[in-house]
Amino acid sequence: MGFRGWTAPPRASSNYSCAPLTATSGSWESVGPLPDAEFLLDPSPYLGRLQTGGHCMEKALGDPALEEPLRIPTPEEPLRDSTRKEPLRDPTVEEALGDSALEEALGHYQRSLRERASRSIHQLKCALQESDVIVGEDEFEHEESCNETGTEGSGSTWHELHHSDAVNQLKALLKQQNNKENEVSTPRRRKMTSLVKTSENENASLPAIFDLVPIINDQSQYTHHLEAEVKFCKEELSGMKERIRVVVLENEKLQEELKSRSTEQKADQICIGNSRIKPVDDLRTCQGTKSHVTSDDLEQVKSTTSDLEKWQQELERLKLIYEEKNEILESQVKTLSQDLSESQNMCEELKKKLRHQESALSASNCVGGLCLKCSQHEAVLAQTHTNSHIQTIERLTTERDELMSALVTVRKTLSEMQQMESSAYEQVKQAVLMTEEANFEKTKVLIQCEQFKTELERQKSRFEKELVIQQEKRLGEKEALRQEMKKEREELGATANESTDLKCAIIYILMKP
């Protein structure tokens, strides 16, 4: 048994940790390699009942200051570690301490690991940010000294942090990098310095952070404003769509009402009165229905003929009006086209004259030997002539533009009149179709009337024949009945006489004694 229930290992390497003493083995068990220092934030499951204040873990991490074997101190010699200030205890007393001591030891070890990891991360960041190795080493030493002074007050056991493997490896890497940089030639260093200066100038030209904050705020306000405007535009657009939909529905309703009214008017004009002829029983009823149908047909025919005459007169009047307007517009177009052709011809002639004059002026300018006064006079004359030509050209162009605008207006009016004429033609066409339909209906009704007349005459003749036949039958039956009555009367008289004779005979017989 070793110190406090632990046995000292022969020599702990830098890559393997120590496991606690178990009941079966009775010695230290070798565990796999530990992770890096910056990942040791939580206590390892292989720590067991750690009571030595992290001494074995430092030894397992390869601390060169602690690679000596654990020595069992004598009762007179105090422990070197700050956490081992209590006297030696027996194993029974140690087991009686219980879970409270274990929890305290684990918490202390966890806190020390976290402090060590945070310090190592901070030192690595500082070392990577520094460009000079010497300055970096000084800062590391200063930070280590500060950290050592800070941890001495708290009584932690990790004051030998600068001897750890991570810091040593980092220092070795930085030294290698420094040697490589020293081997590089001076022109490359100058280029690097120039690049650094240019990067610094670019960073200086960029706006500062406190200048960017109001710009970002303004941009956010502008985006909010634009979003509000877009929302308002969407709402207005939806309202406009709703109003347009309502207007379209109203227009459709009005069109349907107009169609229904027009159909009703046509039906009132065309329809003749649905007078259905019932089967006649008598001759008088047949004659009454015949006279009623013929009167309705005549009234309908008269109304349709009057409407047809009115529509034809209106059509003739519209045709005359549109023909007159068309003739007037065609005459205006002809006059305007003639004026336009004349103005174009005049423009061409004036352009030719202007070209001749310009050529003459250029030829006269080529002739030398003129005095100063003569040349000035010729220049003034040429300028006045050119000005007059320019004025005439401008006047002609304005007249041409006016004529073109007038021609455009006349064409527009002509197209409008043609549209009106086409619409009137369509209306008249519809009226003619309606009249044709009315005439067709009229002829159909007349044919039906003729058919009814023939049917009535046929039925009349048939009924008359049947009446004569029935009268003859009735007369024959009356005669037969009379003869039968006479025969019956004679038979009854004979029977009555016989009965009286019998009665008389019976009475006579009875009265005899």
PDB file of C-alpha atoms in Angstrom, residues 211-410:
ATOM      1  CA  ASP A 211     -19.665  56.328 -39.143  1.00  0.00           C
ATOM      2  CA  LEU A 212     -21.329  53.153 -40.395  1.00  0.00           C
ATOM      3  CA  VAL A 213     -23.858  52.991 -37.546  1.00  0.00           C
ATOM      4  CA  PRO A 214     -25.953  56.029 -38.650  1.00  0.00           C
ATOM      5  CA  ILE A 215     -25.738  54.841 -42.280  1.00  0.00           C
ATOM      6  CA  ILE A 216     -27.105  51.443 -41.277  1.00  0.00           C
ATOM      7  CA  ASN A 217     -29.835  53.079 -39.206  1.00  0.00           C
ATOM      8  CA  ASP A 218     -30.786  55.338 -42.118  1.00  0.00           C
ATOM      9  CA  GLN A 219     -30.814  52.334 -44.440  1.00  0.00           C
ATOM     10  CA  SER A 220     -33.089  50.411 -42.076  1.00  0.00           C
ATOM     11  CA  GLN A 221     -35.419  53.408 -41.807  1.00  0.00           C
ATOM     12  CA  TYR A 222     -35.440  53.714 -45.587  1.00  0.00           C
ATOM     13  CA  THR A 223     -36.272  50.028 -45.987  1.00  0.00           C
ATOM     14  CA  HIS A 224     -39.096  50.374 -43.448  1.00  0.00           C
ATOM     15  CA  HIS A 225     -40.390  53.389 -45.349  1.00  0.00           C
ATOM     16  CA  LEU A 226     -40.247  51.487 -48.640  1.00  0.00           C
ATOM     17  CA  GLU A 227     -42.046  48.519 -47.089  1.00  0.00           C
ATOM     18  CA  ALA A 228     -44.774  50.843 -45.813  1.00  0.00           C
ATOM     19  CA  GLU A 229     -45.115  52.413 -49.272  1.00  0.00           C
ATOM     20  CA  VAL A 230     -45.296  48.983 -50.907  1.00  0.00           C
ATOM     21  CA  LYS A 231     -47.965  47.914 -48.419  1.00  0.00           C
ATOM     22  CA  PHE A 232     -49.949  51.095 -49.085  1.00  0.00           C
ATOM     23  CA  CYS A 233     -49.649  50.579 -52.857  1.00  0.00           C
ATOM     24  CA  LYS A 234     -50.820  46.978 -52.494  1.00  0.00           C
ATOM     25  CA  GLU A 235     -53.819  48.082 -50.449  1.00  0.00           C
ATOM     26  CA  GLU A 236     -54.695  50.785 -52.984  1.00  0.00           C
ATOM     27  CA  LEU A 237     -54.307  48.295 -55.829  1.00  0.00           C
ATOM     28  CA  SER A 238     -56.574  45.778 -54.105  1.00  0.00           C
ATOM     29  CA  GLY A 239     -59.160  48.514 -53.497  1.00  0.00           C
ATOM     30  CA  MET A 240     -58.941  49.598 -57.125  1.00  0.00           C
ATOM     31  CA  LYS A 241     -59.392  46.001 -58.279  1.00  0.00           C
ATOM     32  CA  GLU A 242     -62.432  45.650 -56.032  1.00  0.00           C
ATOM     33  CA  ARG A 243     -63.961  48.853 -57.402  1.00  0.00           C
ATOM     34  CA  ILE A 244     -63.265  47.758 -60.986  1.00  0.00           C
ATOM     35  CA  ARG A 245     -64.876  44.405 -60.259  1.00  0.00           C
ATOM     36  CA  VAL A 246     -67.970  46.138 -58.846  1.00  0.00           C
ATOM     37  CA  VAL A 247     -68.167  48.408 -61.912  1.00  0.00           C
ATOM     38  CA  VAL A 248     -67.820  45.418 -64.242  1.00  0.00           C
ATOM     39  CA  LEU A 249     -70.591  43.571 -62.407  1.00  0.00           C
ATOM     40  CA  GLU A 250     -72.832  46.630 -62.616  1.00  0.00           C
ATOM     41  CA  ASN A 251     -72.118  46.942 -66.339  1.00  0.00           C
ATOM     42  CA  GLU A 252     -72.964  43.285 -66.854  1.00  0.00           C
ATOM     43  CA  LYS A 253     -76.206  43.715 -64.937  1.00  0.00           C
ATOM     44  CA  LEU A 254     -77.103  46.783 -67.005  1.00  0.00           C
ATOM     45  CA  GLN A 255     -76.321  44.935 -70.235  1.00  0.00           C
ATOM     46  CA  GLU A 256     -78.504  42.043 -69.160  1.00  0.00           C
ATOM     47  CA  GLU A 257     -81.310  44.447 -68.287  1.00  0.00           C
ATOM     48  CA  LEU A 258     -80.985  46.169 -71.665  1.00  0.00           C
ATOM     49  CA  LYS A 259     -81.016  42.813 -73.432  1.00  0.00           C
ATOM     50  CA  SER A 260     -84.080  41.718 -71.507  1.00  0.00           C
ATOM     51  CA  ARG A 261     -85.830  44.997 -72.290  1.00  0.00           C
ATOM     52  CA  SER A 262     -84.971  44.763 -75.980  1.00  0.00           C
ATOM     53  CA  THR A 263     -86.221  41.170 -76.105  1.00  0.00           C
ATOM     54  CA  GLU A 264     -89.426  42.203 -74.356  1.00  0.00           C
ATOM     55  CA  GLN A 265     -89.938  45.047 -76.824  1.00  0.00           C
ATOM     56  CA  LYS A 266     -89.312  42.711 -79.746  1.00  0.00           C
ATOM     57  CA  ALA A 267     -91.704  40.188 -78.254  1.00  0.00           C
ATOM     58  CA  ASP A 268     -94.322  42.913 -77.787  1.00  0.00           C
ATOM     59  CA  GLN A 269     -93.853  44.051 -81.375  1.00  0.00           C
ATOM     60  CA  ILE A 270     -93.752  40.600 -82.957  1.00  0.00           C
ATOM     61  CA  CYS A 271     -95.982  38.468 -80.786  1.00  0.00           C
ATOM     62  CA  ILE A 272     -99.592  38.274 -81.936  1.00  0.00           C
ATOM     63  CA  GLY A 273    -101.548  37.154 -78.981  1.00  0.00           C
ATOM     64  CA  ASN A 274    -101.616  33.545 -78.060  1.00  0.00           C
ATOM     65  CA  SER A 275    -105.263  32.886 -78.749  1.00  0.00           C
ATOM     66  CA  ARG A 276    -105.681  29.161 -78.907  1.00  0.00           C
ATOM     67  CA  ILE A 277    -108.728  27.927 -80.799  1.00  0.00           C
ATOM     68  CA  LYS A 278    -110.641  25.408 -78.761  1.00  0.00           C
ATOM     69  CA  PRO A 279    -112.634  22.603 -80.403  1.00  0.00           C
ATOM     70  CA  VAL A 280    -116.019  23.899 -81.412  1.00  0.00           C
ATOM     71  CA  ASP A 281    -119.224  22.305 -80.460  1.00  0.00           C
ATOM     72  CA  ASP A 282    -121.557  24.562 -82.352  1.00  0.00           C
ATOM     73  CA  LEU A 283    -121.450  26.488 -85.555  1.00  0.00           C
ATOM     74  CA  ARG A 284    -121.851  29.794 -83.736  1.00  0.00           C
ATOM     75  CA  THR A 285    -118.733  29.283 -81.595  1.00  0.00           C
ATOM     76  CA  CYS A 286    -116.723  28.457 -84.739  1.00  0.00           C
ATOM     77  CA  GLN A 287    -117.872  31.631 -86.476  1.00  0.00           C
ATOM     78  CA  GLY A 288    -117.026  33.752 -83.376  1.00  0.00           C
ATOM     79  CA  THR A 289    -113.463  32.414 -83.113  1.00  0.00           C
ATOM     80  CA  LYS A 290    -112.954  32.902 -86.842  1.00  0.00           C
ATOM     81  CA  SER A 291    -113.930  36.556 -86.718  1.00  0.00           C
ATOM     82  CA  HIS A 292    -111.723  37.149 -83.613  1.00  0.00           C
ATOM     83  CA  VAL A 293    -108.605  35.610 -85.196  1.00  0.00           C
ATOM     84  CA  THR A 294    -109.001  37.505 -88.445  1.00  0.00           C
ATOM     85  CA  SER A 295    -109.334  40.867 -86.644  1.00  0.00           C
ATOM     86  CA  ASP A 296    -106.177  40.263 -84.529  1.00  0.00           C
ATOM     87  CA  ASP A 297    -104.223  39.225 -87.607  1.00  0.00           C
ATOM     88  CA  LEU A 298    -105.249  42.336 -89.494  1.00  0.00           C
ATOM     89  CA  GLU A 299    -104.238  44.617 -86.614  1.00  0.00           C
ATOM     90  CA  GLN A 300    -100.833  42.926 -86.286  1.00  0.00           C
ATOM     91  CA  VAL A 301    -100.199  43.109 -90.029  1.00  0.00           C
ATOM     92  CA  LYS A 302    -101.065  46.804 -90.076  1.00  0.00           C
ATOM     93  CA  SER A 303     -98.708  47.550 -87.136  1.00  0.00           C
ATOM     94  CA  THR A 304     -95.811  45.599 -88.682  1.00  0.00           C
ATOM     95  CA  THR A 305     -96.244  47.304 -92.064  1.00  0.00           C
ATOM     96  CA  SER A 306     -96.281  50.740 -90.423  1.00  0.00           C
ATOM     97  CA  ASP A 307     -93.119  49.914 -88.432  1.00  0.00           C
ATOM     98  CA  LEU A 308     -91.420  48.631 -91.572  1.00  0.00           C
ATOM     99  CA  GLU A 309     -92.237  51.824 -93.463  1.00  0.00           C
ATOM    100  CA  LYS A 310     -90.898  53.941 -90.594  1.00  0.00           C
ATOM    101  CA  TRP A 311     -87.632  51.986 -90.467  1.00  0.00           C
ATOM    102  CA  GLN A 312     -87.187  52.238 -94.224  1.00  0.00           C
ATOM    103  CA  GLN A 313     -87.741  56.004 -94.133  1.00  0.00           C
ATOM    104  CA  GLU A 314     -85.241  56.361 -91.279  1.00  0.00           C
ATOM    105  CA  LEU A 315     -82.727  54.245 -93.187  1.00  0.00           C
ATOM    106  CA  GLU A 316     -83.079  56.393 -96.298  1.00  0.00           C
ATOM    107  CA  ARG A 317     -82.646  59.561 -94.256  1.00  0.00           C
ATOM    108  CA  LEU A 318     -79.497  58.260 -92.561  1.00  0.00           C
ATOM    109  CA  LYS A 319     -78.075  57.148 -95.880  1.00  0.00           C
ATOM    110  CA  LEU A 320     -78.579  60.606 -97.354  1.00  0.00           C
ATOM    111  CA  ILE A 321     -76.972  62.300 -94.325  1.00  0.00           C
ATOM    112  CA  TYR A 322     -73.906  60.056 -94.357  1.00  0.00           C
ATOM    113  CA  GLU A 323     -73.502  60.346 -98.115  1.00  0.00           C
ATOM    114  CA  GLU A 324     -73.489  64.140 -97.851  1.00  0.00           C
ATOM    115  CA  LYS A 325     -70.981  64.090 -95.000  1.00  0.00           C
ATOM    116  CA  ASN A 326     -68.811  61.617 -96.875  1.00  0.00           C
ATOM    117  CA  GLU A 327     -68.812  63.808 -99.988  1.00  0.00           C
ATOM    118  CA  ILE A 328     -67.865  66.877 -97.927  1.00  0.00           C
ATOM    119  CA  LEU A 329     -64.998  65.043 -96.233  1.00  0.00           C
ATOM    120  CA  GLU A 330     -63.740  63.611 -99.513  1.00  0.00           C
ATOM    121  CA  SER A 331     -63.728  67.084-101.075  1.00  0.00           C
ATOM    122  CA  GLN A 332     -61.790  68.421 -98.068  1.00  0.00           C
ATOM    123  CA  VAL A 333     -59.280  65.588 -98.347  1.00  0.00           C
ATOM    124  CA  LYS A 334     -58.828  66.252-102.065  1.00  0.00           C
ATOM    125  CA  THR A 335     -58.253  69.988-101.527  1.00  0.00           C
ATOM    126  CA  LEU A 336     -55.819  69.343 -98.702  1.00  0.00           C
ATOM    127  CA  SER A 337     -53.913  66.780-100.738  1.00  0.00           C
ATOM    128  CA  GLN A 338     -53.708  69.249-103.640  1.00  0.00           C
ATOM    129  CA  ASP A 339     -52.439  71.987-101.308  1.00  0.00           C
ATOM    130  CA  LEU A 340     -49.914  69.580 -99.861  1.00  0.00           C
ATOM    131  CA  SER A 341     -48.623  68.560-103.289  1.00  0.00           C
ATOM    132  CA  GLU A 342     -48.367  72.223-104.328  1.00  0.00           C
ATOM    133  CA  SER A 343     -46.469  73.118-101.170  1.00  0.00           C
ATOM    134  CA  GLN A 344     -44.111  70.169-101.679  1.00  0.00           C
ATOM    135  CA  ASN A 345     -43.475  71.220-105.280  1.00  0.00           C
ATOM    136  CA  MET A 346     -42.819  74.762-104.130  1.00  0.00           C
ATOM    137  CA  CYS A 347     -40.392  73.488-101.500  1.00  0.00           C
ATOM    138  CA  GLU A 348     -38.532  71.465-104.116  1.00  0.00           C
ATOM    139  CA  GLU A 349     -38.286  74.477-106.442  1.00  0.00           C
ATOM    140  CA  LEU A 350     -37.048  76.708-103.652  1.00  0.00           C
ATOM    141  CA  LYS A 351     -34.470  74.111-102.646  1.00  0.00           C
ATOM    142  CA  LYS A 352     -33.228  73.960-106.245  1.00  0.00           C
ATOM    143  CA  LYS A 353     -32.986  77.756-106.382  1.00  0.00           C
ATOM    144  CA  LEU A 354     -31.135  77.799-103.105  1.00  0.00           C
ATOM    145  CA  ARG A 355     -28.651  75.228-104.376  1.00  0.00           C
ATOM    146  CA  HIS A 356     -28.057  77.249-107.564  1.00  0.00           C
ATOM    147  CA  GLN A 357     -27.523  80.406-105.549  1.00  0.00           C
ATOM    148  CA  GLU A 358     -25.150  78.656-103.175  1.00  0.00           C
ATOM    149  CA  SER A 359     -23.164  77.297-106.128  1.00  0.00           C
ATOM    150  CA  ALA A 360     -23.092  80.783-107.705  1.00  0.00           C
ATOM    151  CA  LEU A 361     -21.959  82.327-104.437  1.00  0.00           C
ATOM    152  CA  SER A 362     -19.220  79.752-104.062  1.00  0.00           C
ATOM    153  CA  ALA A 363     -18.059  80.485-107.656  1.00  0.00           C
ATOM    154  CA  SER A 364     -18.126  84.239-107.030  1.00  0.00           C
ATOM    155  CA  ASN A 365     -16.176  83.787-103.809  1.00  0.00           C
ATOM    156  CA  CYS A 366     -13.489  81.923-105.737  1.00  0.00           C
ATOM    157  CA  VAL A 367     -12.920  84.949-108.026  1.00  0.00           C
ATOM    158  CA  GLY A 368     -10.261  87.188-106.479  1.00  0.00           C
ATOM    159  CA  GLY A 369      -9.296  90.810-106.927  1.00  0.00           C
ATOM    160  CA  LEU A 370     -12.295  92.431-105.174  1.00  0.00           C
ATOM    161  CA  CYS A 371     -11.839  95.290-102.810  1.00  0.00           C
ATOM    162  CA  LEU A 372     -12.859  95.199 -99.196  1.00  0.00           C
ATOM    163  CA  LYS A 373     -16.044  97.248 -99.643  1.00  0.00           C
ATOM    164  CA  CYS A 374     -17.238  95.150-102.591  1.00  0.00           C
ATOM    165  CA  SER A 375     -16.660  91.918-100.730  1.00  0.00           C
ATOM    166  CA  GLN A 376     -18.543  93.228 -97.673  1.00  0.00           C
ATOM    167  CA  HIS A 377     -21.428  94.351 -99.892  1.00  0.00           C
ATOM    168  CA  GLU A 378     -21.605  90.956-101.584  1.00  0.00           C
ATOM    169  CA  ALA A 379     -21.519  89.210 -98.224  1.00  0.00           C
ATOM    170  CA  VAL A 380     -24.406  91.371 -96.942  1.00  0.00           C
ATOM    171  CA  LEU A 381     -26.437  90.678-100.111  1.00  0.00           C
ATOM    172  CA  ALA A 382     -25.759  86.955 -99.911  1.00  0.00           C
ATOM    173  CA  GLN A 383     -26.741  86.925 -96.251  1.00  0.00           C
ATOM    174  CA  THR A 384     -30.001  88.774 -96.951  1.00  0.00           C
ATOM    175  CA  HIS A 385     -30.804  86.409 -99.832  1.00  0.00           C
ATOM    176  CA  THR A 386     -30.073  83.353 -97.736  1.00  0.00           C
ATOM    177  CA  ASN A 387     -32.125  84.766 -94.864  1.00  0.00           C
ATOM    178  CA  SER A 388     -35.095  85.334 -97.163  1.00  0.00           C
ATOM    179  CA  HIS A 389     -34.801  81.811 -98.547  1.00  0.00           C
ATOM    180  CA  ILE A 390     -34.568  80.388 -95.068  1.00  0.00           C
ATOM    181  CA  GLN A 391     -37.653  82.345 -94.033  1.00  0.00           C
ATOM    182  CA  THR A 392     -39.610  81.082 -97.029  1.00  0.00           C
ATOM    183  CA  ILE A 393     -38.504  77.523 -96.307  1.00  0.00           C
ATOM    184  CA  GLU A 394     -39.569  77.861 -92.687  1.00  0.00           C
ATOM    185  CA  ARG A 395     -42.897  79.342 -93.711  1.00  0.00           C
ATOM    186  CA  LEU A 396     -43.483  76.528 -96.158  1.00  0.00           C
ATOM    187  CA  THR A 397     -42.546  73.916 -93.581  1.00  0.00           C
ATOM    188  CA  THR A 398     -44.976  75.447 -91.076  1.00  0.00           C
ATOM    189  CA  GLU A 399     -47.698  75.501 -93.722  1.00  0.00           C
ATOM    190  CA  ARG A 400     -46.924  71.912 -94.570  1.00  0.00           C
ATOM    191  CA  ASP A 401     -47.136  70.921 -90.898  1.00  0.00           C
ATOM    192  CA  GLU A 402     -50.447  72.732 -90.559  1.00  0.00           C
ATOM    193  CA  LEU A 403     -51.782  71.024 -93.653  1.00  0.00           C
ATOM    194  CA  MET A 404     -50.616  67.653 -92.369  1.00  0.00           C
ATOM    195  CA  SER A 405     -52.303  68.254 -89.015  1.00  0.00           C
ATOM    196  CA  ALA A 406     -55.481  69.335 -90.820  1.00  0.00           C
ATOM    197  CA  LEU A 407     -55.264  66.224 -92.986  1.00  0.00           C
ATOM    198  CA  VAL A 408     -54.872  64.066 -89.890  1.00  0.00           C
ATOM    199  CA  THR A 409     -57.906  65.675 -88.267  1.00  0.00           C
ATOM    200  CA  VAL A 410     -59.933  65.229 -91.451  1.00  0.00           C
TER     201      VAL A 410
END
